[in-house]
Coordinates of C-alpha atoms in Angstrom, one line a residue:
X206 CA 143.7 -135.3 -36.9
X207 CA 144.1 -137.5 -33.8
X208 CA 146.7 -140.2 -35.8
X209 CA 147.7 -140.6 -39.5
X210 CA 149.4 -143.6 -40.8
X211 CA 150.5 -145.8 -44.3
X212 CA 151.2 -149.0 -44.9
X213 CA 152.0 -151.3 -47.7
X214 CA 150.4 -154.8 -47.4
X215 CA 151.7 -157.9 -49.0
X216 CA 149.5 -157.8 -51.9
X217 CA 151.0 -154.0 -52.7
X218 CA 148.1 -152.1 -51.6
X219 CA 148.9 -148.8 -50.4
X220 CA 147.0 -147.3 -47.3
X221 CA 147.0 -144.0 -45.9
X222 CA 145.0 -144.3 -42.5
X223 CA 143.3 -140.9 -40.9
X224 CA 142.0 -141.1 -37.8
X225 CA 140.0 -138.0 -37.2
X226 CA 138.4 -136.0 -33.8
X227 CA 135.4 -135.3 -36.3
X228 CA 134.6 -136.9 -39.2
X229 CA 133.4 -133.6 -40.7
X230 CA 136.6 -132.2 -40.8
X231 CA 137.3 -135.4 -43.7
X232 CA 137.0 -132.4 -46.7
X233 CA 139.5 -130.5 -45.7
X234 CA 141.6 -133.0 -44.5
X235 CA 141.5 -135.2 -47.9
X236 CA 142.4 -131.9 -49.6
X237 CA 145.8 -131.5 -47.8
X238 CA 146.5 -135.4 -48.3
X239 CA 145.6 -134.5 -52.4
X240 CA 148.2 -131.6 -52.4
X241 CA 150.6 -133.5 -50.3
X242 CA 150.6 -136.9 -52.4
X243 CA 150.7 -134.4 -55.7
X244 CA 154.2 -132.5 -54.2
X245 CA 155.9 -135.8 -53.3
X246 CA 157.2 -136.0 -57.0
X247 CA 158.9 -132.3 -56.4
X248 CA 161.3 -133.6 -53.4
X249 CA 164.9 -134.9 -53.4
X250 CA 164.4 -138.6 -53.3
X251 CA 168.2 -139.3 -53.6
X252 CA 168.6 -137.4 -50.4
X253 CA 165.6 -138.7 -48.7
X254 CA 166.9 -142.0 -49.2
X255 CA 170.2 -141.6 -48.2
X256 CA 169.2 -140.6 -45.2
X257 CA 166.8 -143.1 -44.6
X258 CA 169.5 -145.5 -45.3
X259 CA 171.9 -143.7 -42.3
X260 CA 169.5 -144.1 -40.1
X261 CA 168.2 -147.6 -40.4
X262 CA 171.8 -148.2 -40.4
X263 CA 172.1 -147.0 -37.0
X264 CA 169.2 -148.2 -36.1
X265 CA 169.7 -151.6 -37.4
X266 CA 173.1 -152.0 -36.1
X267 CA 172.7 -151.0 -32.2
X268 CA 169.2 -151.7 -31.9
X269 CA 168.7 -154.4 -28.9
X270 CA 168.7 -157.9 -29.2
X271 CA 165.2 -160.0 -30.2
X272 CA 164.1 -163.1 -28.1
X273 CA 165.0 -166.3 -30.1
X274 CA 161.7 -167.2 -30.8
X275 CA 160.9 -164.0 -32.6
X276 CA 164.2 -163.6 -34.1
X277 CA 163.7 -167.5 -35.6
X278 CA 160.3 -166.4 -36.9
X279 CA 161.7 -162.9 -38.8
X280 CA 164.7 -164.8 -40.0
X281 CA 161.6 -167.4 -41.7
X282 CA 159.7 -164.6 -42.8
X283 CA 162.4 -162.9 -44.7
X284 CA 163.9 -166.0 -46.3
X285 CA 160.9 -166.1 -48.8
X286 CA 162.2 -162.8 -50.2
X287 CA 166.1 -162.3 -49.2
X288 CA 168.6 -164.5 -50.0
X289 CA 170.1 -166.0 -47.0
X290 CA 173.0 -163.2 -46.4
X291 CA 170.1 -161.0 -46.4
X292 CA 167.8 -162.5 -44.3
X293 CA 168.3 -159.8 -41.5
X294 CA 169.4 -157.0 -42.7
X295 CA 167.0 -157.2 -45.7
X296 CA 163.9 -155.5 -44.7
X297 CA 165.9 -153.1 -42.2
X298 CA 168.0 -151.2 -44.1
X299 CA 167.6 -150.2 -47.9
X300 CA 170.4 -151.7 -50.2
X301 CA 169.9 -149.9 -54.0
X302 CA 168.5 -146.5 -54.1
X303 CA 166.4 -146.7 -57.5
X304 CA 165.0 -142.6 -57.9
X305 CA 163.8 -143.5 -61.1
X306 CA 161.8 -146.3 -59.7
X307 CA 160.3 -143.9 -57.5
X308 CA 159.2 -141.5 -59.6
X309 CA 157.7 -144.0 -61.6
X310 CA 155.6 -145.1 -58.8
X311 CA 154.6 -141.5 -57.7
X312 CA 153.4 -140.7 -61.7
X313 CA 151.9 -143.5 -62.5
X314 CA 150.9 -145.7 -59.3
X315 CA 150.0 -143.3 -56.6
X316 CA 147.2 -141.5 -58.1
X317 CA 143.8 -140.4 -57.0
X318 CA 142.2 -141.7 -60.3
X319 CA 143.0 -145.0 -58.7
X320 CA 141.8 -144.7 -55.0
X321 CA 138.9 -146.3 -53.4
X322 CA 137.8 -144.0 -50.2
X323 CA 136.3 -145.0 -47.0
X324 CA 134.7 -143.1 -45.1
X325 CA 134.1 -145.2 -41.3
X326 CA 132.3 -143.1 -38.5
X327 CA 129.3 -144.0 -35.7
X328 CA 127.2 -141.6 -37.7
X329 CA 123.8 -143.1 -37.8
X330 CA 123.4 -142.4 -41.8
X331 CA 119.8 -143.7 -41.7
X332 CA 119.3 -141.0 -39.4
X333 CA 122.6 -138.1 -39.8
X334 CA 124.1 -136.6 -42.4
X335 CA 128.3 -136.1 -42.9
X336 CA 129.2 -132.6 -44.4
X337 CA 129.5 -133.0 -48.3
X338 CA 128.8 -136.7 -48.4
X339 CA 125.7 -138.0 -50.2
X340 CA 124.4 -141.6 -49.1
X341 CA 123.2 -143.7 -52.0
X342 CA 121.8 -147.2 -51.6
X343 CA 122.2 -149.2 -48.7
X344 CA 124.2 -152.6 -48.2
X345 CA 125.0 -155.5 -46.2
X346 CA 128.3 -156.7 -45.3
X347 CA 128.0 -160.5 -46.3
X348 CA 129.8 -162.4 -43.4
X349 CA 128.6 -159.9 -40.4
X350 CA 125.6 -158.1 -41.7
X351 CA 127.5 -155.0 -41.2
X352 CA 125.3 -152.1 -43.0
X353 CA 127.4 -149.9 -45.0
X354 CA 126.5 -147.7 -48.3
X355 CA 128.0 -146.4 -51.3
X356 CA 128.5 -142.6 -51.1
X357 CA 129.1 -139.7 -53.4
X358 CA 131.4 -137.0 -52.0
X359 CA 131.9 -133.4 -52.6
X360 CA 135.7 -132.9 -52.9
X361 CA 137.3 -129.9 -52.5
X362 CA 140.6 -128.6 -54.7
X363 CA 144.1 -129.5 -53.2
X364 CA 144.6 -127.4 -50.5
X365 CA 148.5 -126.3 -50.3
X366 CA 150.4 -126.6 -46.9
X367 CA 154.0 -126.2 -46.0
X368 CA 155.7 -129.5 -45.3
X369 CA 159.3 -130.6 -44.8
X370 CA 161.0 -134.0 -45.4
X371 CA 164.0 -134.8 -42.9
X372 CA 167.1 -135.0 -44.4
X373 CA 169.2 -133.8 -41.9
X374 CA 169.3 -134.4 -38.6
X375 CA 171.8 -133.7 -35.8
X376 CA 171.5 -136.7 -33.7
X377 CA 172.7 -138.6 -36.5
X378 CA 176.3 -138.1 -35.7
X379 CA 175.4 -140.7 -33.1
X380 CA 178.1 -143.1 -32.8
X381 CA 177.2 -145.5 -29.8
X382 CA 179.9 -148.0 -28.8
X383 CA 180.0 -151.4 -27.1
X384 CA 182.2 -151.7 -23.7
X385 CA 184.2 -155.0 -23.0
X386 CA 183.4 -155.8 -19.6
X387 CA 183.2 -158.9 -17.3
X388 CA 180.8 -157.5 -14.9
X389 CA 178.7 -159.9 -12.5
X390 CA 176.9 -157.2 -11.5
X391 CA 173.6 -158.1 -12.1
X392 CA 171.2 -155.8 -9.6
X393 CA 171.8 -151.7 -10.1
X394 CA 173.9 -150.7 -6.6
X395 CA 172.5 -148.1 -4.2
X396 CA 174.2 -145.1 -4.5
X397 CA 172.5 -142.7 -2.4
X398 CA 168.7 -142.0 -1.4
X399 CA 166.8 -142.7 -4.4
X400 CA 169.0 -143.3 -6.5
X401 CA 170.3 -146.8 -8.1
X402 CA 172.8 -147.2 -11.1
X403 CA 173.5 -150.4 -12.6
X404 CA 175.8 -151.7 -15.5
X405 CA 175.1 -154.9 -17.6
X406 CA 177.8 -155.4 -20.0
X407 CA 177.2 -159.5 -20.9
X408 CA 174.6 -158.5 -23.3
X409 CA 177.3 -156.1 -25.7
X410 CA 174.7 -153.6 -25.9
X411 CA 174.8 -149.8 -26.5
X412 CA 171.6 -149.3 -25.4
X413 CA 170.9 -146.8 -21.8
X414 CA 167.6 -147.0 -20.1
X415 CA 167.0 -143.9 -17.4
X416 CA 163.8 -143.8 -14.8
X417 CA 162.7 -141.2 -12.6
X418 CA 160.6 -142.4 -10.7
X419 CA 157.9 -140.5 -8.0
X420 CA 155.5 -142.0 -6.0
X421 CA 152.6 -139.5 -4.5
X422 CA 149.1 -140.7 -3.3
X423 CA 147.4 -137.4 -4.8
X424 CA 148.1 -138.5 -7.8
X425 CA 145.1 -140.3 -8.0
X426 CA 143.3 -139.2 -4.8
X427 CA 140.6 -137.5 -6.2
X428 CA 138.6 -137.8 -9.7
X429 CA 140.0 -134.5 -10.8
X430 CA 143.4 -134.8 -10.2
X431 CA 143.7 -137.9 -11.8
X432 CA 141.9 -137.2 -14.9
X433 CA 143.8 -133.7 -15.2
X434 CA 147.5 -135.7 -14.6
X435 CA 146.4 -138.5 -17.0
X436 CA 145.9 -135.8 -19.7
X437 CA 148.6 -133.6 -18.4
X438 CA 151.0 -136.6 -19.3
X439 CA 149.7 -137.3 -22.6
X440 CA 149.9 -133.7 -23.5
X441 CA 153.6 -133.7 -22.5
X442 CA 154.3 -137.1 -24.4
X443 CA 152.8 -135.8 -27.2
X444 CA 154.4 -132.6 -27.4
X445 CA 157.6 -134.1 -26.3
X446 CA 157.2 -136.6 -29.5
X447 CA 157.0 -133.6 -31.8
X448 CA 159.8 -131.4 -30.4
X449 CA 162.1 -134.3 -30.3
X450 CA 161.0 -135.9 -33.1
X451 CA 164.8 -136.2 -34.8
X452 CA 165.9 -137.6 -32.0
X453 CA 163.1 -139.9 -31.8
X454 CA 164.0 -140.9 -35.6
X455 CA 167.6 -142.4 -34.0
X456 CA 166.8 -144.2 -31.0
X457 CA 166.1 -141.5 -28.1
X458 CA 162.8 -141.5 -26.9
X459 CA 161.5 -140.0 -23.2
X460 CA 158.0 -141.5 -22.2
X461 CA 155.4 -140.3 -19.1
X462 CA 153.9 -143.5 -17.5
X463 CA 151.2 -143.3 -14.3
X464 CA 150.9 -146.4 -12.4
X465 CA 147.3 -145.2 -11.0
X466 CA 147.2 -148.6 -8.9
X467 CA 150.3 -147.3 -7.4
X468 CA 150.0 -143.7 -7.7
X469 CA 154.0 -143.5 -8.9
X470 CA 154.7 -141.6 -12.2
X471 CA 157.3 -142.9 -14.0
X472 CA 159.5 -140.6 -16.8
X473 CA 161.4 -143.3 -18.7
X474 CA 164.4 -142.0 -21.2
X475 CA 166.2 -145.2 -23.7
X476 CA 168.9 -144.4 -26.2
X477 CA 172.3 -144.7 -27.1
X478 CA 175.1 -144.7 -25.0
X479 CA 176.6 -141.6 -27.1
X480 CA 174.6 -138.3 -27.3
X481 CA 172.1 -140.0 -24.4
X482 CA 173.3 -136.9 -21.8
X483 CA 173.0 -134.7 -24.2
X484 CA 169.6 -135.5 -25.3
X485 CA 168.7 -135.9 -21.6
X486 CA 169.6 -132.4 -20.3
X487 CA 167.5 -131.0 -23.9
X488 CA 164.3 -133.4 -22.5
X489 CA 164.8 -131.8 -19.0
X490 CA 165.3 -128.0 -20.1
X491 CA 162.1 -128.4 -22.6
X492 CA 160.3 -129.5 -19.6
X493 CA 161.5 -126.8 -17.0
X494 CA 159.9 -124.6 -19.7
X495 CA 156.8 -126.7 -20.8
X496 CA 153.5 -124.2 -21.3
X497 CA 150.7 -124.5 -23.1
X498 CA 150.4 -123.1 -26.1
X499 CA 147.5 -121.9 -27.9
X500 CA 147.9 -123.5 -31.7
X501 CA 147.4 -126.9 -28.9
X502 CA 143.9 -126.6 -28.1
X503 CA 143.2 -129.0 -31.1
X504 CA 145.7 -131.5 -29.2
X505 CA 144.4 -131.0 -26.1
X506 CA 140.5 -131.6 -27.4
X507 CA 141.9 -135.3 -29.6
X508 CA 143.8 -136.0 -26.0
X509 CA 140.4 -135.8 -24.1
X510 CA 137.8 -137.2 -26.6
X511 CA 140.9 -140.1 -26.7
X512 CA 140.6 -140.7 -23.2
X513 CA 136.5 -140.7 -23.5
X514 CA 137.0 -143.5 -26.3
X515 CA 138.9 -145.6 -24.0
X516 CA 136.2 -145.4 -21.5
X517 CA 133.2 -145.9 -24.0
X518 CA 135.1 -149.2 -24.8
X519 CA 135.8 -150.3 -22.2
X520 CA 132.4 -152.7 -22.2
X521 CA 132.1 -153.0 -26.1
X522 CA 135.8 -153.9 -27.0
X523 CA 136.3 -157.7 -25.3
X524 CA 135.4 -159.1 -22.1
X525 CA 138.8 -159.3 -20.4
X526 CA 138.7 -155.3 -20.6
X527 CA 135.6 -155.4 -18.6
X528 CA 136.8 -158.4 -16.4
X529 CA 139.9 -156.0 -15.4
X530 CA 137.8 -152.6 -15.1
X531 CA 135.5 -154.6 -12.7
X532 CA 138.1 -156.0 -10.5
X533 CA 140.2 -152.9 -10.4
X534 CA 137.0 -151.2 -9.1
X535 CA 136.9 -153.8 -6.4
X536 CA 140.6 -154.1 -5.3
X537 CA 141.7 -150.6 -5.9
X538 CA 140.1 -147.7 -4.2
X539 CA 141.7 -145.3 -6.3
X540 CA 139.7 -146.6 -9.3
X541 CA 136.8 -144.6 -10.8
X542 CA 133.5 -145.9 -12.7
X543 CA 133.1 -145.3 -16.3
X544 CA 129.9 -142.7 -15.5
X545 CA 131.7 -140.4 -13.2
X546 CA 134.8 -140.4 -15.9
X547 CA 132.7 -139.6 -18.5
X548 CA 130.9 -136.9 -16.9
X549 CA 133.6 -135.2 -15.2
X550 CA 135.5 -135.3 -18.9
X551 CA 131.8 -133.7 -20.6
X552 CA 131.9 -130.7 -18.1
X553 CA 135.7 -130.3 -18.1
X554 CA 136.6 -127.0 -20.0
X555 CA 140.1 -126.4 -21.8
X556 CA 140.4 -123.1 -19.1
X557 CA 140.1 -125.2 -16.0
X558 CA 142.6 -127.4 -17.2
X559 CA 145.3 -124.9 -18.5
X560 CA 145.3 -123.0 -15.2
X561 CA 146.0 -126.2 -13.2
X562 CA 149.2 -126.5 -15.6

């Protein structure tokens, strides 16, 4: 699975969103989301809840402040279904906890009986086939002449997995807290070589933004070393986003940026002004010690075919992608053509990568 996702839209449709490295894999897959769906009536929804309700709380009350014109728009939005004390707050944080209401939903709404599946892929299906799919007869989208057809699928039993709802969490002790200050201060002072701290206190935020920042031509110097640092940092992100994920869930996040104009690579940490050292020194001990593991090579393949995608599209997507791939090829000599991406990522195995770690 490269990303999974649900939503709700407006007219109350429920979607649950896979996004998969192959769309072969879909059987299995569908029969983990069957099992899961199935077990959701088996959890604690009063304690889910209440913890979802600390935490938006959080959240909600030290998050950082909107620009007016979005905050004008979310406060219009919200007024067609909160009242006007709850225009804000509304969609944030949850008010009445109804588990009866919720049960109800997962018994007699959120059933397979009553799901329509899709099935999206650049399989060719005049010409391929998809493991346990049968392709009936052939239509046309009306509006774009899109071909699509009606399919038969061979589903496979629930497949059980273990799982495990937060309800706990130890970041959630967070208490951030506002300082009363007058500062003018309004550049970060130089404190010693490279390094810069700076205070703004006008705002009455509890919010801390942290960047390391290194700057080092062979970042990008060569094909190889670029392509291998680009994945290198979304293996860490991603790995980082999983091992902190309950931190993540309050407010601290840590995120590996590469400015490949600039060859600088920037770790940036946000969070609260409580617990923000503490989760800091847990980011920075996790990385002293980051390996690769083998249960990652499934990661490390979505990471790669990921980055082959953005390439691919980089023509078919819009023009102003192309417009700014074509002029970084012509003011940045660091920049490399689509081709020589592509094939460099085609030959690249998982071995040569892991001992360059």
């Amino acid at each position: 699975i490269k990303s999974l996702s649900v939503d709700v839209n407006p007219e109350g449709i429920f979607i649950f969103e896979v996004n998969l490295l192959d769309i072969n894999y879909w059987q299995e897959v569908d029969s983990y989301v069957r099992f899961f769906m199935e077990d959701l009536k088996n959890n604690d929804w009063d304690k889910i809840c209440q913890y979802i309700k600390k935490k938006d709380q959080l959240l909600f009350d030290y998050s950082s402040k909107s620009d007016a014109n979005s905050f004008g728009l979310e406060i219009v939005n919200n007024l067609i279904n909160y009242p006007v004390e709850k225009a804000y707050i509304g969609p944030s944080v949850i008010e009445k906890i109804s588990v009866e209401e919720i049960n109800k939903l997962l018994n007699e709404k959120l059933l397979f009986s009553r799901v329509k599946i899709v099935l999206s892929s650049n399989v060719d299906f005049n010409k391929e086939s998809i493991n346990n799919v049968t392709f009936l007869d052939k239509l046309n989208e009306e509006f774009y002449g899109l071909e699509y057809c009606r399919i038969n699928l061979n589903l496979m039993s629930p497949k059980k997995f273990d799982y495990k709802i937060v309800t706990t969490n130890p970041f959630l002790d967070t208490k951030p807290y506002i300082i009363e200050k007058n500062d003018k201060i309004s550049v970060p002072l130089y404190k010693r070589p490279g390094l810069w701290f700076g205070n703004v206190f006008n705002f009455r935020e509890s919010r801390v933004y942290a960047d390391l920042i290194f700057t080092n031509i062979e970042f990008v110097s060569t094909l190889e070393t670029y392509l291998l640092t680009t994945i290198l940092i979304r293996y860490i992100n991603k790995s980082i986003k999983i091992h902190f994920n309950l931190a993540s869930e309050i407010g601290f996040n840590t995120y590996f940026s590469l400015d490949d104009y600039n060859s600088i690579l920037t770790i940036s940490f946000s969070g609260h002004n409580y617990n923000f050292v503490k989760y800091v020194n847990s980011v920075f001990k996790y990385i002293e010690t980051f390996k690769y593991n083998e249960y990652d090579e499934k990661l490390l393949i979505s990471i790669i075919e990921s980055i082959k995608d953005s390439y691919n599209n980089i023509t078919k997507n819009n023009p102003w992608n192309y417009y700014y791939y074509i002029e970084d090829l012509n003011i940045n000599k660091n920049s490399y053509k689509i081709d020589k991406v592509l094939k460099y990522l085609e030959n690249l195995s998982l071995v040569t990568f892991i001992n360059n770690i």
